[in-house]
Short mmCIF file of C-alpha atoms in Angstrom, two decimals:
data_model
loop_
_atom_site.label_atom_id
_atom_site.label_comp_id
_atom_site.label_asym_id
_atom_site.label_seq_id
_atom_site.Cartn_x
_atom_site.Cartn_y
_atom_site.Cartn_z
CA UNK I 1 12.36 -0.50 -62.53
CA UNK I 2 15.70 -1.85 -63.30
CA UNK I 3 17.44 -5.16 -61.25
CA UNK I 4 20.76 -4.79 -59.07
CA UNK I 5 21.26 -8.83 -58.22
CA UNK I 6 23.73 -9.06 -55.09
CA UNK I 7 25.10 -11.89 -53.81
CA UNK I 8 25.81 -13.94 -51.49
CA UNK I 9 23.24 -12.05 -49.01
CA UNK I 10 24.61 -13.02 -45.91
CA UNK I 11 27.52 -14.92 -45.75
CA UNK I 12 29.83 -15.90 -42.46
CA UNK I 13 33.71 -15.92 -42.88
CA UNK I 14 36.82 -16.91 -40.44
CA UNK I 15 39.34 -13.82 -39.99
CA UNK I 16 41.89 -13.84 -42.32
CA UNK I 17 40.04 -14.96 -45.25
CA UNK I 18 39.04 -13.36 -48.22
CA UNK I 19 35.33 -12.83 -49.41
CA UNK I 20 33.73 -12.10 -52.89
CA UNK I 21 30.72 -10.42 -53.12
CA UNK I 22 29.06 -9.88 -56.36
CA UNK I 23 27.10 -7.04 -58.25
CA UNK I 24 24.88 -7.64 -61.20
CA UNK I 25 22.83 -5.60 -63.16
CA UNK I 26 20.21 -7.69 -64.51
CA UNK I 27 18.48 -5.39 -67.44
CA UNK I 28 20.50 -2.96 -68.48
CA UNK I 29 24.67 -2.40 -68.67
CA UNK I 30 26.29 -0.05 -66.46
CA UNK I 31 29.81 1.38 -67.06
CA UNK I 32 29.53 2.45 -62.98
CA UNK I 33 28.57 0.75 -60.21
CA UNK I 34 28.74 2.15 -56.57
CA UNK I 35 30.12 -0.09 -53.56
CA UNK I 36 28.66 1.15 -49.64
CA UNK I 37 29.39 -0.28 -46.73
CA UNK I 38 26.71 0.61 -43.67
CA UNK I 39 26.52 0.45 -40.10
CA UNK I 40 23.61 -0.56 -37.65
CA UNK I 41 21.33 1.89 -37.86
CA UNK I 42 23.61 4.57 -39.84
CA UNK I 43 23.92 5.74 -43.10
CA UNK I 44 25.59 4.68 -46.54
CA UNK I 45 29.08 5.31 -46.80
CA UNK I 46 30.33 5.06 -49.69
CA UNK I 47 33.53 3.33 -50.47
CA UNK I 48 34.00 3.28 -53.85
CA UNK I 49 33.02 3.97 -57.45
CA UNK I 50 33.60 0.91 -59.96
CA UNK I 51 34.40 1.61 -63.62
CA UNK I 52 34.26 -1.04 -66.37
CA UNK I 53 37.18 -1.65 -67.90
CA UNK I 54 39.34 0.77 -65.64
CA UNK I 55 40.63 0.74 -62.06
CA UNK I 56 38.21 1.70 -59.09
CA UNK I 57 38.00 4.75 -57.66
CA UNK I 58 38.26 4.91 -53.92
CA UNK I 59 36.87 7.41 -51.46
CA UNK I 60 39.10 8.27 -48.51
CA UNK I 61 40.49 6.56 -46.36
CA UNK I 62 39.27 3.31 -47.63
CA UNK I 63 42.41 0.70 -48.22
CA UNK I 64 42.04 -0.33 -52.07
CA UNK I 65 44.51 -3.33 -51.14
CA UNK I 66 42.05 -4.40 -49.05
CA UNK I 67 38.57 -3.69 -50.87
CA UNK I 68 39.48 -5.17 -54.05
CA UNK I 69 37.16 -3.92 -56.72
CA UNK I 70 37.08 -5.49 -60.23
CA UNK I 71 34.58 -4.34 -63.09
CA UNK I 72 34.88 -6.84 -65.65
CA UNK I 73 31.69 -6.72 -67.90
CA UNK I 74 29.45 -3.55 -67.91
CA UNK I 75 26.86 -5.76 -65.80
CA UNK I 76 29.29 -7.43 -62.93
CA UNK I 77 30.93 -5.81 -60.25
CA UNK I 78 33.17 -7.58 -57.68
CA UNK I 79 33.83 -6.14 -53.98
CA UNK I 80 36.34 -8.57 -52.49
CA UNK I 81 37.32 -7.94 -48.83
CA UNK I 82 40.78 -9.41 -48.34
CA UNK I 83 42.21 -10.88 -45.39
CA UNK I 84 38.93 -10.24 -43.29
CA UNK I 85 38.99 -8.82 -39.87
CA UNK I 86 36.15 -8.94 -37.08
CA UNK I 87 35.52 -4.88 -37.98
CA UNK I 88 35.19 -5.81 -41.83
CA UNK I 89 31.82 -7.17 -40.60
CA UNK I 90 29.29 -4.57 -41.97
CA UNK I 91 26.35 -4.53 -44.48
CA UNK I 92 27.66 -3.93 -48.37
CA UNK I 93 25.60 -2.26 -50.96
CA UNK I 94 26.12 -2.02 -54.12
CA UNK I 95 24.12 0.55 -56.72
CA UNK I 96 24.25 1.40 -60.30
CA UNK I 97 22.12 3.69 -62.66
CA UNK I 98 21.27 3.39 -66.28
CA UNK I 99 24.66 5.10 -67.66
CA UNK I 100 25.03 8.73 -69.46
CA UNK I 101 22.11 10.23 -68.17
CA UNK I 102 22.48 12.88 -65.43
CA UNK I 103 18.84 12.61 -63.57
CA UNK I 104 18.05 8.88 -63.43
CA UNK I 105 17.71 7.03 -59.94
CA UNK I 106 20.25 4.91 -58.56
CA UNK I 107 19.10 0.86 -58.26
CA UNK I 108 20.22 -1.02 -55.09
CA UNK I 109 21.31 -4.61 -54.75
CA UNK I 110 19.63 -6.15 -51.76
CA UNK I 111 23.01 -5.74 -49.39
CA UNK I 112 25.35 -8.40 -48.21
CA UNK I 113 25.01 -9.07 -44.68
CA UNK I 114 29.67 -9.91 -43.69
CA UNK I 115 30.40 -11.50 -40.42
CA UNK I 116 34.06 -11.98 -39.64
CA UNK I 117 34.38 -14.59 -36.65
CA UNK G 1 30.63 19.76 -51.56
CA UNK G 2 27.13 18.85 -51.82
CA UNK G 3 25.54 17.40 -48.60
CA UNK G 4 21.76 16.68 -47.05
CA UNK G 5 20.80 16.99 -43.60
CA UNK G 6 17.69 14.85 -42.10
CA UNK G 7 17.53 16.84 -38.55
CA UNK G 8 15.21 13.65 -36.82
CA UNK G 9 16.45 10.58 -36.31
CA UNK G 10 13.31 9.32 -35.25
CA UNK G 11 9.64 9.73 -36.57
CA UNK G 12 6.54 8.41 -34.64
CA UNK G 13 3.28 8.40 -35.89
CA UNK G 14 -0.20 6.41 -35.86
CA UNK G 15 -1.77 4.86 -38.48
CA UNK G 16 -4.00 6.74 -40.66
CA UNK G 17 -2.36 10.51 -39.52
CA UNK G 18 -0.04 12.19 -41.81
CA UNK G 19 3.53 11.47 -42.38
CA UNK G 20 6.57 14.14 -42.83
CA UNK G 21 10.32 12.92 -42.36
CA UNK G 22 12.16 16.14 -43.24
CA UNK G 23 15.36 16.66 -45.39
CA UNK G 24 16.98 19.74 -45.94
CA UNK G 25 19.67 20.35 -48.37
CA UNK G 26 23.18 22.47 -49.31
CA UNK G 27 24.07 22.19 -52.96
CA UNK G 28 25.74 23.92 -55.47
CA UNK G 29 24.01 24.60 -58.67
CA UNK G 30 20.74 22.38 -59.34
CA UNK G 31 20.08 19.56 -57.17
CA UNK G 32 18.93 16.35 -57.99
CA UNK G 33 17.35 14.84 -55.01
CA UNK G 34 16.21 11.78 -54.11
CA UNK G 35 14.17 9.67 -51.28
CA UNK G 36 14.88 6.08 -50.61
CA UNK G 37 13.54 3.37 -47.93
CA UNK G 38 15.18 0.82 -46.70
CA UNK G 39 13.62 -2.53 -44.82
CA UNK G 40 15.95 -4.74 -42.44
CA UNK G 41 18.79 -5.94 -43.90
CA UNK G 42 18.05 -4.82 -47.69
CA UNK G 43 18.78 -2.73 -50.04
CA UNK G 44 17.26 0.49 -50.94
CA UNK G 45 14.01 1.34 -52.64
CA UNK G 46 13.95 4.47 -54.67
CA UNK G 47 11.07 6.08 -53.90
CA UNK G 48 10.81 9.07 -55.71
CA UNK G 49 13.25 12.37 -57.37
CA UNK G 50 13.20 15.78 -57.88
CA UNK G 51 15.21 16.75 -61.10
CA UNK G 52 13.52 20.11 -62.70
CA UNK G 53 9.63 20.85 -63.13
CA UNK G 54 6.71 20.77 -60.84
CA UNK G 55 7.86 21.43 -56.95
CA UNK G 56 5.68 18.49 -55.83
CA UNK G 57 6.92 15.61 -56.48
CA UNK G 58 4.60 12.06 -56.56
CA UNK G 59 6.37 8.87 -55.94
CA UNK G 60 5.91 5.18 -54.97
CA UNK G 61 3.15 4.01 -52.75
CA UNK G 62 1.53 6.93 -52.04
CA UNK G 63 4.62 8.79 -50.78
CA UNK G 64 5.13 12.78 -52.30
CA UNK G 65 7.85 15.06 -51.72
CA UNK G 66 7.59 19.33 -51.81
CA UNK G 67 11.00 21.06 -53.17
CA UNK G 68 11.42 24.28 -51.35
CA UNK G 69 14.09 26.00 -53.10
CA UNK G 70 13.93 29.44 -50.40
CA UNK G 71 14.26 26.70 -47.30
CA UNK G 72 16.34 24.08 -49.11
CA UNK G 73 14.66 21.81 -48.22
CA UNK G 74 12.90 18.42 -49.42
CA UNK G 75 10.57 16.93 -47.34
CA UNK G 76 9.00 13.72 -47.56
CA UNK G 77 5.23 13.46 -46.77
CA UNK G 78 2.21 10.53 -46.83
CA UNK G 79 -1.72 11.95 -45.86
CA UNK G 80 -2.06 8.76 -44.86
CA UNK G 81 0.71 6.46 -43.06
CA UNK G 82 0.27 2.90 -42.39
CA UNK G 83 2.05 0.06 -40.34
CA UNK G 84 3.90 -0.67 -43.34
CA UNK G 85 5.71 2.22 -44.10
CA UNK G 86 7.53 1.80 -40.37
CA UNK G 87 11.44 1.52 -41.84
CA UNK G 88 14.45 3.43 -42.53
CA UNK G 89 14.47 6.75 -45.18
CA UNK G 90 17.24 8.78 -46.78
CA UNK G 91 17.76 11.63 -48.46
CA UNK G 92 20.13 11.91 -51.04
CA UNK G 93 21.54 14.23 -53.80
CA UNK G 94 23.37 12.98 -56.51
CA UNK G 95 26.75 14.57 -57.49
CA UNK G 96 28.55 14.44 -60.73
CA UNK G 97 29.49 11.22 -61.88
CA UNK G 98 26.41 9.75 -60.12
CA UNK G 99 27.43 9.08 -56.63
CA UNK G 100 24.53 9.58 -54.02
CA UNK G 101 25.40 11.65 -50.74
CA UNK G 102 23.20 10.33 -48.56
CA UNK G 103 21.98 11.94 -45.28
CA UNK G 104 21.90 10.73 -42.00
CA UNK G 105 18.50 8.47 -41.89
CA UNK G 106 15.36 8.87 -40.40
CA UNK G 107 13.23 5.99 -38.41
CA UNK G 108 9.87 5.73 -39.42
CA UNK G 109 7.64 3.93 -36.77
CA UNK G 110 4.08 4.05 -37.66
CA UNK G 111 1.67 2.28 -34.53
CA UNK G 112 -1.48 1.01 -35.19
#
């Protein structure tokens, strides 16, 4: 199947700073990539919806200011959290699907493990 | 607004007995459905879909799924589980645009 490449996949940050994390699909070019953020043991929430070449859509009552999103190319995708608190710390996802088709599965990066200390 | 429901959080069965982590589903219209797995701190693994066609559905590593349109439902199943498939599973459908709903997870823990 196809490749969603996500990196870093674990990465440790003091509060207050800002972390990229980055979305690639590795095979194919897709014009939307999805950002989740999951808890211990809970489900995906998602977060976002990134669109190449246009602004993100955000799902409520996520803070675009502080989930940046940025879709440059139709394979990258950019979640950056901004000004990271101790509650940022989560497990990010990112997906993406082979584009204009209506039934074709959803590819996974492997998930960013965020700490905020 | 399109949603799926997995009523256990928790499945426990041996090795070598049959496997069913249930899903149910509310949806407007066709559903597209779709099992994952996920393994500690990873991503997720598609595992198989249900678009149109043939009710049972055959997917990765020996894993099937049975669309029930009268129940709504879409149940995952294995004849045979092993140690190996002990991890985390959702249920999704996919909405317009292409954004999974995902429900709430279920546990697998096989035991030898």
């Amino acid at each position: 199947g196809a490749v969603v490449s996500q990196h870093p996949s674990r990465v440790i940050c003091k509060s207050g700073t800002s972390v990229k994390i980055e979305c690639r699909s590795l095979d194919f070019q897709a014009t939307t990539m999805f950002w989740y953020r999951q808890f211990p043991k809970q489900s995906l929430m998602l977060m976002a919806t990134s669109n190449e070449g246009s602004k993100a859509t955000y799902e409520q009552g996520v803070e675009k200011d502080k989930f940046l999103i940025n879709h440059a190319s139709l394979t990258l995708s950019t979640l950056t959290v901004t000004s990271a608190h101790p509650e940022d710390s989560s497990f990010y996802i990112c997906s993406a699907s082979f584009p204009l088709t209506g039934n074709t599965e959803a590819f996974f990066g492997q998930g960013t493990r965020l700490t905020v200390v | 607004a399109q949603s799926v429901a997995q009523p256990e959080d928790q499945v426990n069965v041996a090795e070598g007995n049959p496997l069913t982590v249930k899903c149910t589903y509310s949806v407007s219209g066709n559903p597209y459905l779709f099992w994952y797995v996920q393994y500690p701190n990873r991503g997720l693994q598609f595992l198989l879909k249900y678009i149109t066609g043939d009710n049972l559905v055959k997917g990765s590593y020996g894993f099937e799924a049975e669309f029930n349109k009268s129940q709504t439902s879409f149940h995952l199943k294995k004849p045979s589980a092993l140690v190996s498939d002990s991890a985390l599973y959702f249920c999704a459908v996919r909405e317009r645009g292409g954004k999974l709903i995902f429900g709430q997870g279920t546990e697998l823990s096989v035991k030898p």
